[in-house]
Short mmCIF file of C-alpha atoms and ligand atoms in Angstrom, two decimals:
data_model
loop_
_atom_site.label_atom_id
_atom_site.label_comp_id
_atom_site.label_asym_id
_atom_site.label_seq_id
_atom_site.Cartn_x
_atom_site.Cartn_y
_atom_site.Cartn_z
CA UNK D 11 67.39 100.42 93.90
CA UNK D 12 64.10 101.46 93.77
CA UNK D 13 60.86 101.14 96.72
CA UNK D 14 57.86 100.00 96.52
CA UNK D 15 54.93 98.53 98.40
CA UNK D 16 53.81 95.36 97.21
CA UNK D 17 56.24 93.88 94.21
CA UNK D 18 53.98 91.38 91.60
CA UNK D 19 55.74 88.28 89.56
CA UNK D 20 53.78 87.79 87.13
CA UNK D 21 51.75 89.79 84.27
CA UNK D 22 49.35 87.26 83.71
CA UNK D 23 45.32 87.19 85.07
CA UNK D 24 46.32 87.19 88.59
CA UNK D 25 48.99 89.82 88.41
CA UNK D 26 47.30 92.16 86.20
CA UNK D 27 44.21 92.32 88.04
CA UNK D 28 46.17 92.45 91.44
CA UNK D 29 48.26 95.52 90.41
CA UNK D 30 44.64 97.06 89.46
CA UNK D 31 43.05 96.66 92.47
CA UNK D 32 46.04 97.80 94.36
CA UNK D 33 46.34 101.32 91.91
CA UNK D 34 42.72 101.57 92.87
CA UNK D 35 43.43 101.43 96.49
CA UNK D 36 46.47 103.70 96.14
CA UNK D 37 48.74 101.33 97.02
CA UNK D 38 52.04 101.99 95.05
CA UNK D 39 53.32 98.61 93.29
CA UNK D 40 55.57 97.45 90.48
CA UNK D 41 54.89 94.30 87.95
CA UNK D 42 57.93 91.73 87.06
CA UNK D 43 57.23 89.59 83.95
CA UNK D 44 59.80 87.29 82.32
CA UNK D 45 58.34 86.95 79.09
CA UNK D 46 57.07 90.39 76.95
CA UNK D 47 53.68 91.57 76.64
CA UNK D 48 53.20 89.90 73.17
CA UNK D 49 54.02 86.52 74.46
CA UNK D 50 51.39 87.01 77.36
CA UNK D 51 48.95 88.25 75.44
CA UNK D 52 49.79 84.74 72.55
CA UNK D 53 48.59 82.25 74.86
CA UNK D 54 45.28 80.72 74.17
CA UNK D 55 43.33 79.99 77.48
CA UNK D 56 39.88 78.63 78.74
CA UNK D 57 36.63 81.58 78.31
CA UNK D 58 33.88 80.62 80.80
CA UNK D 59 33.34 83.34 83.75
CA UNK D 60 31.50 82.32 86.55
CA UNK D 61 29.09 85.56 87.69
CA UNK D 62 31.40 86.22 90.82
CA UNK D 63 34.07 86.63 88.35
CA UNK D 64 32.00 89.25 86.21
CA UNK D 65 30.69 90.99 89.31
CA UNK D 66 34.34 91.54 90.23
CA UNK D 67 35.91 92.58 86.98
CA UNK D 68 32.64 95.36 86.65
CA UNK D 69 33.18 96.49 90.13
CA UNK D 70 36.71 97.11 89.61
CA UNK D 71 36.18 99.14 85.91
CA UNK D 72 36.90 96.56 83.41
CA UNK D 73 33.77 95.15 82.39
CA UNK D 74 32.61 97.16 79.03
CA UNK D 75 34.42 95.36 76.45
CA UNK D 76 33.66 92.44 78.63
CA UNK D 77 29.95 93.78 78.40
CA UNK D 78 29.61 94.44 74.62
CA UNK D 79 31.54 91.32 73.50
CA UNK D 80 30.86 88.35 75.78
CA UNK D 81 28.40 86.29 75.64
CA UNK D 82 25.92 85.49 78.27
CA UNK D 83 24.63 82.12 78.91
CA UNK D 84 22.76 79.70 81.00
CA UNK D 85 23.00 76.42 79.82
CA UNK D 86 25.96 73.64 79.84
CA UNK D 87 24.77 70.04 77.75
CA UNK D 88 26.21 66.80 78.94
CA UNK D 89 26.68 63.87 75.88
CA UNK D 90 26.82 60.47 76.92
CA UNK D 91 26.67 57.28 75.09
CA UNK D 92 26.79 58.75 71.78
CA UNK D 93 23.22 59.53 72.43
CA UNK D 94 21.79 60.92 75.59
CA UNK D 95 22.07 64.82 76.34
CA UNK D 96 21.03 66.09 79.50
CA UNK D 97 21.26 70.29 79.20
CA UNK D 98 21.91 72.16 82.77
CA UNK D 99 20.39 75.18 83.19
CA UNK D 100 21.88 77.29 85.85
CA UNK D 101 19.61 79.99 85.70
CA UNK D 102 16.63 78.04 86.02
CA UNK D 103 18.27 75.57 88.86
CA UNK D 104 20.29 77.82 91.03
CA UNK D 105 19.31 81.64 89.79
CA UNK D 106 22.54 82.45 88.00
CA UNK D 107 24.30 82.62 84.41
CA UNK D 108 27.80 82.40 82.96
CA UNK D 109 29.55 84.36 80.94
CA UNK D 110 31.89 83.20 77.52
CA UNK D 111 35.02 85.82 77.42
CA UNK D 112 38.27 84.30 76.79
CA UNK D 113 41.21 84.90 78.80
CA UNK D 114 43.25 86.39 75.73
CA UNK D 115 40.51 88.99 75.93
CA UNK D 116 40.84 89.51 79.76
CA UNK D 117 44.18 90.09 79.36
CA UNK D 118 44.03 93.01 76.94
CA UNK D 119 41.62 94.89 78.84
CA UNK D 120 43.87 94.49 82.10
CA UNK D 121 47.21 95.96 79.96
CA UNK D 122 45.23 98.47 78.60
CA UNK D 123 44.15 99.39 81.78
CA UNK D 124 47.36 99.25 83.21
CA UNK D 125 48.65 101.35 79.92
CA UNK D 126 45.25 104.10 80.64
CA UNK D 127 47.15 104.55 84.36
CA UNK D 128 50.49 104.49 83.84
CA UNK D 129 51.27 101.10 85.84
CA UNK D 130 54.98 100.31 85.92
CA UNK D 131 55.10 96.82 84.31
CA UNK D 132 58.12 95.56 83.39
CA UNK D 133 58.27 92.98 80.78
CA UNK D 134 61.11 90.79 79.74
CA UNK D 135 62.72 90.76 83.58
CA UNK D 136 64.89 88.20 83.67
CA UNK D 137 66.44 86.23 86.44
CA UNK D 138 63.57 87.48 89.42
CA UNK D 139 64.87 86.47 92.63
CA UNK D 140 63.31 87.08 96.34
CA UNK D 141 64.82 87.76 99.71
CA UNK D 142 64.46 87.78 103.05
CA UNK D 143 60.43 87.29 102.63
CA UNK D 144 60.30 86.34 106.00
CA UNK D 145 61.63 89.45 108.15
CA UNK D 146 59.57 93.05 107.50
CA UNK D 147 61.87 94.00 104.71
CA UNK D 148 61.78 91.67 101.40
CA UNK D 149 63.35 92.82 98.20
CA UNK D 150 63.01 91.08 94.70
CA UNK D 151 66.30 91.17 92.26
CA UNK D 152 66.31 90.67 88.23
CA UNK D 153 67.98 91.49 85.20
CA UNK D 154 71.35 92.58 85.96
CA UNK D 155 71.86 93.94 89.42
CA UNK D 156 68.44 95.41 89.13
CA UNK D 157 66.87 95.83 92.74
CA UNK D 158 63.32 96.21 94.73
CA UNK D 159 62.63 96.71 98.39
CA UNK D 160 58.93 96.34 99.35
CA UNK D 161 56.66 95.43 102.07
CA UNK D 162 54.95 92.52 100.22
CA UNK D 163 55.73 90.32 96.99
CA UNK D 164 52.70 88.62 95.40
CA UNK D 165 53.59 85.57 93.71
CA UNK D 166 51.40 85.90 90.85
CA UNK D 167 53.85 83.72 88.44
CA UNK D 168 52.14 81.11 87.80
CA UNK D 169 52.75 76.93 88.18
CA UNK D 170 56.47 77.62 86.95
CA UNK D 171 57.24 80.46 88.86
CA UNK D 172 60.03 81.36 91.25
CA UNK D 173 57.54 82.32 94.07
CA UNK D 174 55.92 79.40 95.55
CA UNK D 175 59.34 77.68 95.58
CA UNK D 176 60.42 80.13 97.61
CA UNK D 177 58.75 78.95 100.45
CA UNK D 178 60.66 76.36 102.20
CA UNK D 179 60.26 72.70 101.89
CA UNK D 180 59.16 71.95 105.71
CA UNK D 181 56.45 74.73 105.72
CA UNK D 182 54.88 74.10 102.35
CA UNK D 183 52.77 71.26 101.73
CA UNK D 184 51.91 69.98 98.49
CA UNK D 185 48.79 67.79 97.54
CA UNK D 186 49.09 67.06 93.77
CA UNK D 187 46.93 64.28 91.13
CA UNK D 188 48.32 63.58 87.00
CA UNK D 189 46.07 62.83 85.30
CA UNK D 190 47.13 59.89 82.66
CA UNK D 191 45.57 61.98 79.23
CA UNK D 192 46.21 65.46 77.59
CA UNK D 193 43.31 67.53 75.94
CA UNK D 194 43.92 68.45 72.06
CA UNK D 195 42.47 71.79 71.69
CA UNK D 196 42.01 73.73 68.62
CA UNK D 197 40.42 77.08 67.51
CA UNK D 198 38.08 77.44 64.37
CA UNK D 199 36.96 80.77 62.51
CA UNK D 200 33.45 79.04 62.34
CA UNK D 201 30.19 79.52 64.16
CA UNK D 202 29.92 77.40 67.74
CA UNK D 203 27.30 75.20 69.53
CA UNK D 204 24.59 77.73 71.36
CA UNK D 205 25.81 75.70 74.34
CA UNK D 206 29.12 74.04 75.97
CA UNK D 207 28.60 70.64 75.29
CA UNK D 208 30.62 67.86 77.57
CA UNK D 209 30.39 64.24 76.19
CA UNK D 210 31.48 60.90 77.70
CA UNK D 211 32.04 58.36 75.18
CA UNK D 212 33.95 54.95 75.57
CA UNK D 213 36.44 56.64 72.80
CA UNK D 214 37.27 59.43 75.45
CA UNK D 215 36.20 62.77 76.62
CA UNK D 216 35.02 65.75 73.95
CA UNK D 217 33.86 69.31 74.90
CA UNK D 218 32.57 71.87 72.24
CA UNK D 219 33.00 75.52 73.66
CA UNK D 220 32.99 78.66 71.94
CA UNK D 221 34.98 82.45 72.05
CA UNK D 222 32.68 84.28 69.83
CA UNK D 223 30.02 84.03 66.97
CA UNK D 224 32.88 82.91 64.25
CA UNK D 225 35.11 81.52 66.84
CA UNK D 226 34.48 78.04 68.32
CA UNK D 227 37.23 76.11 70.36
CA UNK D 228 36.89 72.47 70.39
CA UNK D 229 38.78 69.60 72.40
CA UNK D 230 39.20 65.91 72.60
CA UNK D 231 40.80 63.84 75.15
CA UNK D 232 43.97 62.15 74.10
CA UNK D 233 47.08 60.48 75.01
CA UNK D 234 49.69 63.01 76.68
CA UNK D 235 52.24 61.05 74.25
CA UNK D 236 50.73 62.30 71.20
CA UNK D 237 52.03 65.39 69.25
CA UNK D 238 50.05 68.15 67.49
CA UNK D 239 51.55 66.62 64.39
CA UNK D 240 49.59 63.32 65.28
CA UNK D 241 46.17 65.10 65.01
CA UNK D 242 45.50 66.40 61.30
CA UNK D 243 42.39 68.77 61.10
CA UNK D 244 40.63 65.53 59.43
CA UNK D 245 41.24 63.19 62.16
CA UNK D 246 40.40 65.81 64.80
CA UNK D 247 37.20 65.99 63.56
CA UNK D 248 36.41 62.56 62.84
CA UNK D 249 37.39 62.16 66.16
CA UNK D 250 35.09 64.88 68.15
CA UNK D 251 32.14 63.50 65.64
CA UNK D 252 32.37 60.12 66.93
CA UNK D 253 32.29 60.76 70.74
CA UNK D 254 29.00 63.24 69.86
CA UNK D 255 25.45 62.22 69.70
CA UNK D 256 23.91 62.77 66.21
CA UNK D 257 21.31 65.67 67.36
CA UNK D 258 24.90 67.90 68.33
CA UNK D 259 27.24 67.28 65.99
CA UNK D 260 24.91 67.78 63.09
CA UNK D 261 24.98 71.71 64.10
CA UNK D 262 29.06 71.76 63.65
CA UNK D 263 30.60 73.54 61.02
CA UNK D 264 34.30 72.28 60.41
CA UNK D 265 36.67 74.58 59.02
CA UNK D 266 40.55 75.06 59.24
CA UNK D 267 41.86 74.95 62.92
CA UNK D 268 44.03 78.63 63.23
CA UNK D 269 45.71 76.78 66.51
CA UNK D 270 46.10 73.32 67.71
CA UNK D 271 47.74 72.71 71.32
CA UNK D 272 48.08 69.54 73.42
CA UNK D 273 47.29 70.19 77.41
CA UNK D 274 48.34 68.29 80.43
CA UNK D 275 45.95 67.92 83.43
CA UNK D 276 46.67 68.29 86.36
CA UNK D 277 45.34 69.00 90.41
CA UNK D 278 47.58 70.66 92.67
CA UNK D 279 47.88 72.87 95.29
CA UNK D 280 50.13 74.33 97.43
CA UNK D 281 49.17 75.24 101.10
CA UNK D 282 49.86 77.59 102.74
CA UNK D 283 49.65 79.79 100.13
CA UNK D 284 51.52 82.59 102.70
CA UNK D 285 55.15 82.88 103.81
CA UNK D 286 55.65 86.03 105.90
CA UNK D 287 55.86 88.74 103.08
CA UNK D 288 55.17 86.39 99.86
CA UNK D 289 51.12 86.29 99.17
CA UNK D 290 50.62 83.16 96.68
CA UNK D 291 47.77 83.73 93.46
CA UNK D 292 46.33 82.01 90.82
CA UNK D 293 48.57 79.09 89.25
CA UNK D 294 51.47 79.77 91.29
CA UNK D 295 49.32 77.94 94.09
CA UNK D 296 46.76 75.53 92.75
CA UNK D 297 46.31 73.49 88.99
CA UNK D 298 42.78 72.90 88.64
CA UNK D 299 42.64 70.72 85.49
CA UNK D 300 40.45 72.30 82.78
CA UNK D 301 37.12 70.01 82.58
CA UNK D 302 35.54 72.30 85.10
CA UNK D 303 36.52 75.84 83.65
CA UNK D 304 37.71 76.72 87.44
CA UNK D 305 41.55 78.23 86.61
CA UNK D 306 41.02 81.96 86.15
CA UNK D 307 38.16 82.41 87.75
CA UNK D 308 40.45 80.73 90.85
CA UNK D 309 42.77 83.60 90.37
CA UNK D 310 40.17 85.84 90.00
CA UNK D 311 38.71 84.89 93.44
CA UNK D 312 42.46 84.82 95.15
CA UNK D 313 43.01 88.56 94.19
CA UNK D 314 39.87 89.74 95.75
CA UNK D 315 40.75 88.08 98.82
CA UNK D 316 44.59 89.42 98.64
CA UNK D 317 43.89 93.24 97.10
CA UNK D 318 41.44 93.57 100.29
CA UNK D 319 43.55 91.65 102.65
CA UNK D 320 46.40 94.22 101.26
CA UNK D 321 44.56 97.31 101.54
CA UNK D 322 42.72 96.91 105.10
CA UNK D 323 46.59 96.03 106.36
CA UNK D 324 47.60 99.57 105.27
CA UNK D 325 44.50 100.82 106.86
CA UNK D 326 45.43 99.33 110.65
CA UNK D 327 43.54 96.05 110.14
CA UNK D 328 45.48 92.73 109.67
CA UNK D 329 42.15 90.37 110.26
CA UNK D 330 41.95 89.83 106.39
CA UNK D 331 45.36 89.40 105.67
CA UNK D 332 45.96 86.40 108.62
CA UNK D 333 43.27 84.89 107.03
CA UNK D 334 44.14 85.22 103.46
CA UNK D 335 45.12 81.63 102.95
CA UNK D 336 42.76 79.94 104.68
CA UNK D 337 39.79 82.31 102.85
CA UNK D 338 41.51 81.39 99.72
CA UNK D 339 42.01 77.48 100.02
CA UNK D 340 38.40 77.57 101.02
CA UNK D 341 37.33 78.43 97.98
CA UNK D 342 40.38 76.31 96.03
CA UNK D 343 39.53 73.30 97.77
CA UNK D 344 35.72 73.49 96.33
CA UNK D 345 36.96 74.18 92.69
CA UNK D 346 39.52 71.40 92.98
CA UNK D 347 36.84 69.12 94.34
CA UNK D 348 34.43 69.75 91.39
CA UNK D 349 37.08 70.00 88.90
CA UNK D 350 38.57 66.56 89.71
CA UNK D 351 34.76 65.55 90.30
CA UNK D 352 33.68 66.25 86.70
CA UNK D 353 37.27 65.32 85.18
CA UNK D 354 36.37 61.39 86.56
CA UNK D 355 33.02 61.49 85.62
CA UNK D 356 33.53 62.15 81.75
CA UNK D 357 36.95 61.02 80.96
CA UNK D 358 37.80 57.18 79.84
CA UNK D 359 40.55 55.96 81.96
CA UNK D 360 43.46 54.04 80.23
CA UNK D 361 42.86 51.43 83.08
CA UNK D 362 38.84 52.05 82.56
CA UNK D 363 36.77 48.49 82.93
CA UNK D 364 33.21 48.10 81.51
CA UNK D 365 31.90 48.41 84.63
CA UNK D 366 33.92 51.53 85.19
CA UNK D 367 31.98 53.10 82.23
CA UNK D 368 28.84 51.26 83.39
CA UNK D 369 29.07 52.90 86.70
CA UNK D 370 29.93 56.54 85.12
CA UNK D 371 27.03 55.97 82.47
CA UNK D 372 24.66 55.40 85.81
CA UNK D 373 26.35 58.54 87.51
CA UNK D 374 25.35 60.72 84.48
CA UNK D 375 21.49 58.76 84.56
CA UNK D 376 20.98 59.65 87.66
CA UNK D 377 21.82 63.43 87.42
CA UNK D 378 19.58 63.25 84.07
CA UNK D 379 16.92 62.11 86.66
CA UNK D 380 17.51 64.05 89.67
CA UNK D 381 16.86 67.76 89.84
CA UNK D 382 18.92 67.72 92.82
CA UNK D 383 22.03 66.64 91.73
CA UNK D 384 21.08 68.45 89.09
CA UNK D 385 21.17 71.95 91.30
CA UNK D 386 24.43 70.25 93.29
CA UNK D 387 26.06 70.59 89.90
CA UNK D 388 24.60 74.05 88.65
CA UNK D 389 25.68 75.21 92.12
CA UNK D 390 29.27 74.31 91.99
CA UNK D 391 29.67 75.33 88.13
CA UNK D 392 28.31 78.64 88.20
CA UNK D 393 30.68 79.32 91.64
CA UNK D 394 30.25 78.82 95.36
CA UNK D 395 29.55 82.53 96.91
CA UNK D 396 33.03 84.11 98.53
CA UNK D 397 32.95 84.83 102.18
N1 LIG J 17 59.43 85.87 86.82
C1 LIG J 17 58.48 86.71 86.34
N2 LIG J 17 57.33 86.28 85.75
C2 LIG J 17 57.14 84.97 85.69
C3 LIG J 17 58.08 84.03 86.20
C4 LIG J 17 59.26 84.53 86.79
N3 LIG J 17 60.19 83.69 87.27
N4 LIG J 17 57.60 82.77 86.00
C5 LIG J 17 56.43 82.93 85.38
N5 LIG J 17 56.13 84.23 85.18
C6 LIG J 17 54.95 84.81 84.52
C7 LIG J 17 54.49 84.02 83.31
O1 LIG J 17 55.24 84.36 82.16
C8 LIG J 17 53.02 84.44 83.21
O2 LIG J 17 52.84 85.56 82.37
O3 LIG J 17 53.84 84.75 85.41
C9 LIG J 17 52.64 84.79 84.64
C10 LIG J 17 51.64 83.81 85.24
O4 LIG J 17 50.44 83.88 84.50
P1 LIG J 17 49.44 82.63 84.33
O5 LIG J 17 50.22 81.41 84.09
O6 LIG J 17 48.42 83.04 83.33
O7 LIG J 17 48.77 82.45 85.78
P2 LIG J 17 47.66 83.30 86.55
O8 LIG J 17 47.85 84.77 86.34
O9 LIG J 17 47.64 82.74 87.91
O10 LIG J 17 46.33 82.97 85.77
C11 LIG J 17 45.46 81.94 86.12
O11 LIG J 17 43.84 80.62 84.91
O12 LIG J 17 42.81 79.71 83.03
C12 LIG J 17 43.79 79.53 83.99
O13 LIG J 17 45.93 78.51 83.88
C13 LIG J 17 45.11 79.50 83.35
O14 LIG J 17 46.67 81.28 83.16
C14 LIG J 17 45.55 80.91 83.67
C15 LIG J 17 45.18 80.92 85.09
C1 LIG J 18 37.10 76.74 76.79
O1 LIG J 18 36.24 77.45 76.25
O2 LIG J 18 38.29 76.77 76.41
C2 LIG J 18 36.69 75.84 77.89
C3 LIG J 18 35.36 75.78 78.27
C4 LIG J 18 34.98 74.95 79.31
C5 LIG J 18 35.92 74.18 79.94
C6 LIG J 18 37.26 74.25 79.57
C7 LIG J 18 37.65 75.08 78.53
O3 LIG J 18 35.55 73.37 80.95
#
């Protein structure tokens, strides 16, 4: 049995970067991930930072990789029609910038970080298990007999996690939209777009993003009943070249894809996201789905809430931490809003009418026309200030 004051599930964003902020406080604290580091660091994730997000991960030491390899940008084009392109530019509408840095990326510098201070993280624990998270003295249990007493458990385990299911049926409420399409996804060792790109075409949804000068990632919408093995390289890119306007896809190099993936979307969230001791993060308490780029920088904004919420507890002060889930779901609800916002307005619905793509088509005129909406969007995209 060992003791400790605040045990983490999870070694993903929202874990990592929790245990960091805690070390930095000097608050003692122990990581529990089922799978191993090499399986966390294998997963392929989204790569656009909204400038709270880089503020925080400089302020808290792990910017300069972050510094010297992303790329900073100002500029999101919108497709529609095959032909239109309206480009956004944050800077110039609402003062701020983005940055491109994939997750993979994020997630090295946090275990290296946590490697640099000698952070207990133990991979590979199987079987996590938490008790008594409503009286002063939780514990978590794992592998075999292995045991934990803390003060507080984060539940940084994601959607699937044990944590958020831990909190009993009566007291947690659930508010959750499927979305009836997938996104195929694939990575390419060849140069990107200068800018996202988002296109609504009567075939479906297409976005053009980008990890790196020789790295581009590339999506189209498509039925969640497909299979990788449906989507060759060739028809992928037929595909994505037919939902494009001309002027954009004639600036795409095709190449080999070096990973292909199919992704559900999904809203959800889970309120509230605390239970006495357990403190809910990232995915383990709200599914933003991915047309917005919202899901880390969510858990981003969660752990600055709960490291300070943490820390001014152990310092007398429990204002922050009675108001940790209401601070948070602030900020959750406004990223669900605008992620389920832009996921209607550039997706084709399998029910979708002609006036239904009409009436998006108009949507997508108007913010063409209106520097307003225009700013509305910017606003939301480049991420609402925290309290
Ligand atoms: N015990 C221990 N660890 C667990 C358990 C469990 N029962 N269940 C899940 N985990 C681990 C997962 O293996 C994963 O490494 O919790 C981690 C959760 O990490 P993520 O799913 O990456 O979630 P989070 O850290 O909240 O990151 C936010 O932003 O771009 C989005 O969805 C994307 O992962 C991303 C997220
Ligand atoms: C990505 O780069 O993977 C990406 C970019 C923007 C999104 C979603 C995903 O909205």
């Amino acid at each position: 049995m060992t003791d400790t004051r605040v045990v983490v599930v999870g070694a993903g964003p929202a874990g990592m970067l929790l245990s960091h902020l805690l070390d930095a406080a000097g608050i003692d604290n122990v990581v529990l991930e089922r799978q191993s580091q090499a399986h966390v660091l294998g997963r392929i994730r989204a790569g656009v930072l909204e400038w709270g997000t880089v503020e925080t991960l400089r302020a808290a030491g792990l910017g300069d990789r972050m510094d010297a390899e992303g790329h900073v940008h100002d500029t999101i084009n919108i497709a529609w029609r095959g032909e239109e392109v309206l480009g956004i530019n944050t800077h110039d509408l609402v003062g701020t910038r983005m940055m491109a840095y994939g997750q993979t990326r994020i997630q090295e510098d946090l275990f290296a970080a946590a490697s640099d201070r000698g952070a207990e993280v133990i991979f590979e624990a199987d079987d996590v298990a938490l008790h008594d998270l409503d009286s002063d003295g939780p514990c978590v249990t794992y592998g075999g007999g292995e045991r934990i007493t803390c003060d507080f458990v984060a539940g940084c385990d994601g959607f699937h996690g044990v944590s958020r299911v831990s909190i009993p049926y009566g007291i947690r409420t659930e508010y959750e939209k499927v979305y009836p399409f997938g996104w195929l996804g694939i990575l390419s060792e060849t140069p990107p777009l200068s800018n996202l790109l988002y296109a609504n075409h009567e075939r479906g949804f297409a976005l053009c993003s980008m990890r790196n000068p020789m790295l581009s990632r590339y999506y189209v919408q498509a039925p969640i009943t497909d299979t990788v093995d449906d989507w060759s390289d060739d028809r992928f890119w037929t595909e994505l070249f037919a939902r494009l306007p001309v002027s954009q896809s004639e600036h795409i190099v095709t190449g080999p894809s070096i990973e292909k993936s199919l992704a559900p979307l999904r809203s959800y969230v889970c309120e509230p996201m605390r239970w006495g001791r357990l403190l809910l993060a990232g995915d383990a308490a709200h599914i933003v789905p991915p047309t917005g780029a919202k899901g880390l920088n969510l858990a981003v904004s969660d752990v600055r809430y709960l490291a300070r919420a943490i820390a001014t507890h152990y310092a007398g002060d429990d204002t922050y931490l009675d108001r940790y889930s209401s601070m948070a779901l602030r900020r959750v609800w406004g990223s669900v809003r605008f992620s389920w916002w832009m996921t209607n307005l550039l997706h084709r619905f399998p029910d979708q009418t002609e006036f239904d793509q009409r009436a998006q088509e108009q949507e997508l005129a108007y913010l063409a026309s209106s520097v307003h909406a225009q700013r509305a969007m910017a606003e939301q995209y480049v991420g609402l200030p925290y309290e």
